[in-house]
mmCIF file with all atom_site columns, C-alpha atoms in Angstrom:
data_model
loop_
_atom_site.group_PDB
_atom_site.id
_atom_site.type_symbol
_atom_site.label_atom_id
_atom_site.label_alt_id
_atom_site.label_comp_id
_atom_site.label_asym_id
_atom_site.label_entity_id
_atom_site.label_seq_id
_atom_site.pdbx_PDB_ins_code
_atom_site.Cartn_x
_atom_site.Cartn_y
_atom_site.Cartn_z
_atom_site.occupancy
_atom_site.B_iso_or_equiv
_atom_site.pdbx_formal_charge
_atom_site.auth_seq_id
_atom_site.auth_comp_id
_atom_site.auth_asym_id
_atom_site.auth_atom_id
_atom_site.pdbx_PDB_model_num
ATOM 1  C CA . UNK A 1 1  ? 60.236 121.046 236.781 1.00 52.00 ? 1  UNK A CA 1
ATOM 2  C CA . UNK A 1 2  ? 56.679 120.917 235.486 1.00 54.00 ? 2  UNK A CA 1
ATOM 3  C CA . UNK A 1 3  ? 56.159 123.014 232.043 1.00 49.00 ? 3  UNK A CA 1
ATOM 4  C CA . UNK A 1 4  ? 52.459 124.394 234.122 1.00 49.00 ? 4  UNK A CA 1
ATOM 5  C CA . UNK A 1 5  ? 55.353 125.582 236.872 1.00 44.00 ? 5  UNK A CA 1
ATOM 6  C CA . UNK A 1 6  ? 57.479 127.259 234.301 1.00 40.00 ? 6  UNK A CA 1
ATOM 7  C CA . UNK A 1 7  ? 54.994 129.063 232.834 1.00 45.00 ? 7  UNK A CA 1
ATOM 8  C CA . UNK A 1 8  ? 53.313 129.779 235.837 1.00 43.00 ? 8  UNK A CA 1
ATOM 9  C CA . UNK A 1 9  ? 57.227 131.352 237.464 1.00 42.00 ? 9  UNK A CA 1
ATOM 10 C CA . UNK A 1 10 ? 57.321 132.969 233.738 1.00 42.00 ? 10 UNK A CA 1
ATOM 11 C CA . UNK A 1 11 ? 53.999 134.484 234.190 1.00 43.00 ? 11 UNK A CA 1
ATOM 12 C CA . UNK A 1 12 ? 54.420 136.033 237.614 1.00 43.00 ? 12 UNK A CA 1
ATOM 13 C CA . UNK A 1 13 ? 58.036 137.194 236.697 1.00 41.00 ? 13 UNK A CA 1
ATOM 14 C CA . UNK A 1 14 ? 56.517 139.032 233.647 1.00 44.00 ? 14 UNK A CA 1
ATOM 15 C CA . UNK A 1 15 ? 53.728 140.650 235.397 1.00 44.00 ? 15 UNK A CA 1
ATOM 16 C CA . UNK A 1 16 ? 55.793 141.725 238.558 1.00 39.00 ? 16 UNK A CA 1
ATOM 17 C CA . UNK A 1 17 ? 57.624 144.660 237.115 1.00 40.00 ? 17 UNK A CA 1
ATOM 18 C CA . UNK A 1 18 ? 53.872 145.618 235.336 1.00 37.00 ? 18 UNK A CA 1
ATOM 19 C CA . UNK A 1 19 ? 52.406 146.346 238.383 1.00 40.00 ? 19 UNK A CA 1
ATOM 20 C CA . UNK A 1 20 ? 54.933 148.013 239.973 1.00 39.00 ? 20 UNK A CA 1
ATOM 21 C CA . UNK A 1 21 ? 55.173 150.625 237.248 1.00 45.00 ? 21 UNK A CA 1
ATOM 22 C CA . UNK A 1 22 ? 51.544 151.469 237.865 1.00 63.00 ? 22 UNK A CA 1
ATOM 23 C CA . UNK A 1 23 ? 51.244 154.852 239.970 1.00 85.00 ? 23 UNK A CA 1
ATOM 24 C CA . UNK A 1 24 ? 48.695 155.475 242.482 1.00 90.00 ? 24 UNK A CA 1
ATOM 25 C CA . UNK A 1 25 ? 46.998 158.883 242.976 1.00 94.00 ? 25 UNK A CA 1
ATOM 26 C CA . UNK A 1 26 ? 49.052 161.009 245.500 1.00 94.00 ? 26 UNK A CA 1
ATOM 27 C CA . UNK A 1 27 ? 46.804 161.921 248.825 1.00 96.00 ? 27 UNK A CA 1
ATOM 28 C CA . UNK A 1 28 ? 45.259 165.466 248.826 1.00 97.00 ? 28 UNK A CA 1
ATOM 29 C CA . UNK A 1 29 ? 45.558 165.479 245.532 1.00 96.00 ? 29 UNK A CA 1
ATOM 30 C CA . UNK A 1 30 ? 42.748 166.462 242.735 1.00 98.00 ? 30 UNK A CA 1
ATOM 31 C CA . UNK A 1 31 ? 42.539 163.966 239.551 1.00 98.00 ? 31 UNK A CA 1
ATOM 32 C CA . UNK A 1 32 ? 40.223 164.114 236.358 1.00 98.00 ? 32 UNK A CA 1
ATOM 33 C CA . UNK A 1 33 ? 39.361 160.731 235.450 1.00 98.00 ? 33 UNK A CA 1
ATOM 34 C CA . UNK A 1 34 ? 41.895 161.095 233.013 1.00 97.00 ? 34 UNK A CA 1
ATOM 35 C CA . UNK A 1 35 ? 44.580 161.561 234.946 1.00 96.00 ? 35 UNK A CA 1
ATOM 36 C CA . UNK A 1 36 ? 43.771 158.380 237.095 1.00 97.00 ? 36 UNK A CA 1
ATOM 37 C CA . UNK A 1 37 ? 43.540 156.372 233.986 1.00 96.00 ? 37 UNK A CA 1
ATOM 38 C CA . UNK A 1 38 ? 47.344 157.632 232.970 1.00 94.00 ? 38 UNK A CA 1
ATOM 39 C CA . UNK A 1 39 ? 48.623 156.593 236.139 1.00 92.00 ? 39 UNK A CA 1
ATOM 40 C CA . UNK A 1 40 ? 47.451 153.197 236.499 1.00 88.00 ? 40 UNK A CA 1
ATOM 41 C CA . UNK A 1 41 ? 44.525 150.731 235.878 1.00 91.00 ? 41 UNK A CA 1
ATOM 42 C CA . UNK A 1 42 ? 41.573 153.234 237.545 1.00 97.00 ? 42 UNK A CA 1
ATOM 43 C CA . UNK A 1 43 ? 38.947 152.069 234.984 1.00 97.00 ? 43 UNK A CA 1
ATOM 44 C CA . UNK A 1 44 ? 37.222 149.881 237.684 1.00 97.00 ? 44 UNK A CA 1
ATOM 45 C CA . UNK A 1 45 ? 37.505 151.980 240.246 1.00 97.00 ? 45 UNK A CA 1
ATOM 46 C CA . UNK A 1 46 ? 36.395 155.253 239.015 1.00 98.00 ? 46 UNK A CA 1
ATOM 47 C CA . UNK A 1 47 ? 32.960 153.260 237.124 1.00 98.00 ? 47 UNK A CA 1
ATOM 48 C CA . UNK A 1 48 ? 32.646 151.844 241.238 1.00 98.00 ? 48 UNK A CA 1
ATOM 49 C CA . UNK A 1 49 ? 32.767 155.500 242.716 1.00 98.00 ? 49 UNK A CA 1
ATOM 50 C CA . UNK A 1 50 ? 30.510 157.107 239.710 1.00 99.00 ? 50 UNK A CA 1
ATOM 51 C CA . UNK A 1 51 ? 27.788 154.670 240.172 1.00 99.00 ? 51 UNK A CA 1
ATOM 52 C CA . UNK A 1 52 ? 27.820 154.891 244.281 1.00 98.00 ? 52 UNK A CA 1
ATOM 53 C CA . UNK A 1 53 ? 27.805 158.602 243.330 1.00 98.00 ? 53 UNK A CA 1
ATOM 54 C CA . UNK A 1 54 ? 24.956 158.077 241.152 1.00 98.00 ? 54 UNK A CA 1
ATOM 55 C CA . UNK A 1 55 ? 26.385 159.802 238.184 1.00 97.00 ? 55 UNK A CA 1
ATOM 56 C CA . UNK A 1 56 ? 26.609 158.089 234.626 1.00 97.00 ? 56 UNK A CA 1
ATOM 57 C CA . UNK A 1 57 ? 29.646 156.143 233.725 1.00 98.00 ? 57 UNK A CA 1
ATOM 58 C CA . UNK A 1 58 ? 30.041 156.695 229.589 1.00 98.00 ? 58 UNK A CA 1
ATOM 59 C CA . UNK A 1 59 ? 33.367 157.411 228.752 1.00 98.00 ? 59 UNK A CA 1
ATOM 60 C CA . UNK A 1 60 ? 32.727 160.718 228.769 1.00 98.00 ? 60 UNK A CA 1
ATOM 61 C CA . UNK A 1 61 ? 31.976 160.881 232.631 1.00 98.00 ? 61 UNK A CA 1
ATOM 62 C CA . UNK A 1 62 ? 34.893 158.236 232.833 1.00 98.00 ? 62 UNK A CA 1
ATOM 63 C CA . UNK A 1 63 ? 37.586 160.656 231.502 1.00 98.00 ? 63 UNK A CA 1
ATOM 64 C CA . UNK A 1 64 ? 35.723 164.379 232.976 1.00 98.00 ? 64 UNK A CA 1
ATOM 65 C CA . UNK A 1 65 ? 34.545 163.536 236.604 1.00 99.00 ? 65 UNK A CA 1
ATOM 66 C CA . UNK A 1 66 ? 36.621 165.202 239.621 1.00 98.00 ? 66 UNK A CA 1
ATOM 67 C CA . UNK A 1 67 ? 38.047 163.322 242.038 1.00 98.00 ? 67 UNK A CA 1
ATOM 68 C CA . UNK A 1 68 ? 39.939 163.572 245.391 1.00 98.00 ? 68 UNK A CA 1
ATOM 69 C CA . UNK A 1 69 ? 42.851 161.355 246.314 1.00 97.00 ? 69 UNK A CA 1
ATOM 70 C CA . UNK A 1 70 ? 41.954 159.700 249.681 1.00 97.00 ? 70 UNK A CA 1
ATOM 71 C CA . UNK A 1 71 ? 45.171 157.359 251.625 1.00 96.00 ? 71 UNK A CA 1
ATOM 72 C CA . UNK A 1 72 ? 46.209 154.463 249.758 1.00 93.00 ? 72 UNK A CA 1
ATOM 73 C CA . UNK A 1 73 ? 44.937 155.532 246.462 1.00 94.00 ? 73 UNK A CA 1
ATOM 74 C CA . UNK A 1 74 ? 41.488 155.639 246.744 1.00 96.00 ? 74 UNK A CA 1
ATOM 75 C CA . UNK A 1 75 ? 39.711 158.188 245.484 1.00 98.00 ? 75 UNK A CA 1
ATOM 76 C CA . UNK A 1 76 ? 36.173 159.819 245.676 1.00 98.00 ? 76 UNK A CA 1
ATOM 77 C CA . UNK A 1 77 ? 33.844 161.638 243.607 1.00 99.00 ? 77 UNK A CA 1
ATOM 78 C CA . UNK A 1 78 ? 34.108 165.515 243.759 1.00 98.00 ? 78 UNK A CA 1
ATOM 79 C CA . UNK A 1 79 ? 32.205 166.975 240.650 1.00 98.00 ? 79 UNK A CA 1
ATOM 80 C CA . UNK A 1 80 ? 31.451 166.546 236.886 1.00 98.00 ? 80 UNK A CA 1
ATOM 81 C CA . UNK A 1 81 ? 32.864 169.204 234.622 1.00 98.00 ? 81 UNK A CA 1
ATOM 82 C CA . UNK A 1 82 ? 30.865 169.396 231.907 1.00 97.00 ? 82 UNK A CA 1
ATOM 83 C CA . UNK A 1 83 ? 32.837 171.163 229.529 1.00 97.00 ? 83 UNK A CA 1
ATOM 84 C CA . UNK A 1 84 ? 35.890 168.905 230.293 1.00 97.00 ? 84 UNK A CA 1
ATOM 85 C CA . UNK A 1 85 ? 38.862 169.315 232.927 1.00 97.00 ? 85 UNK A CA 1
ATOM 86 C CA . UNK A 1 86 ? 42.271 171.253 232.586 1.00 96.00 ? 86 UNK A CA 1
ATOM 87 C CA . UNK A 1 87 ? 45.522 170.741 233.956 1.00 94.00 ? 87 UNK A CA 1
ATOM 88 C CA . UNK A 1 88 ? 45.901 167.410 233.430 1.00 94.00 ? 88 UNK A CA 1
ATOM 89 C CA . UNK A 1 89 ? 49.207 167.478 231.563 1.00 84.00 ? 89 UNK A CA 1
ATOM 90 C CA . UNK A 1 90 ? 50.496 169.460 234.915 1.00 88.00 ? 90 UNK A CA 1
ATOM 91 C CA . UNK A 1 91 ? 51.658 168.518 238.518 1.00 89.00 ? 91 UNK A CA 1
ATOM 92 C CA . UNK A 1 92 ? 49.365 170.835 239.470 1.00 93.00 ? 92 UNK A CA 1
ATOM 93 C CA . UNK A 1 93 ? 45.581 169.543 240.785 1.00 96.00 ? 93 UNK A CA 1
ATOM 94 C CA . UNK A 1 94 ? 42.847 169.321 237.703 1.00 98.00 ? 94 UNK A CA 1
ATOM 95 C CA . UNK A 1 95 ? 40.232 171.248 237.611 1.00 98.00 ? 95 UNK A CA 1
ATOM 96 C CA . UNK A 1 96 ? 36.979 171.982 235.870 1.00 98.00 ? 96 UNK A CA 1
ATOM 97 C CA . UNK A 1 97 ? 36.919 174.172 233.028 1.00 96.00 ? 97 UNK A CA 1
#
């Protein structure tokens, strides 16, 4: 075997388990952007649906903006809470504070 196709097998063995570990937002349900970012690799995502909502995409927006959990774990923009968001350390939805 090729040392390219090792490393290649090596790599895709390593990342497998990586990705599955990542959790996707649960339908219905109500996430602060930093609750997405907890649960797996939202970053993108959440920038994507801030900008087609028009609202800024600083960290703080990032880790503050509302956001409901559509099928497959997409998600779209709900609100902004400007003094930051609660339950987030909860099963519970998030909310504004």
């Amino acid at each position: 075997m090729k040392t390219s196709t090792l490393i290649t097998l090596f790599t895709v063995t390593i990342a497998s388990p990586v990705a599955v570990m990542a959790k996707s937002c649960v339908k219905g349900g109500v996430y602060c952007g930093s609750s997405l970012l907890r649960r797996g690799n939202y970053k993108a995502h959440i920038v994507e649906t801030l900008e087609d909502a028009g609202v800024g995409t600083d960290d703080w927006h990032v880790q503050n903006a509302l956001f409901d959990c559509l099928k497959d774990g997409d998600i779209r923009y709900r609100a902004f809470c400007d003094i930051g968001c609660g339950g987030t350390d909860s099963t519970d939805a998030d909310y504004c504070f």
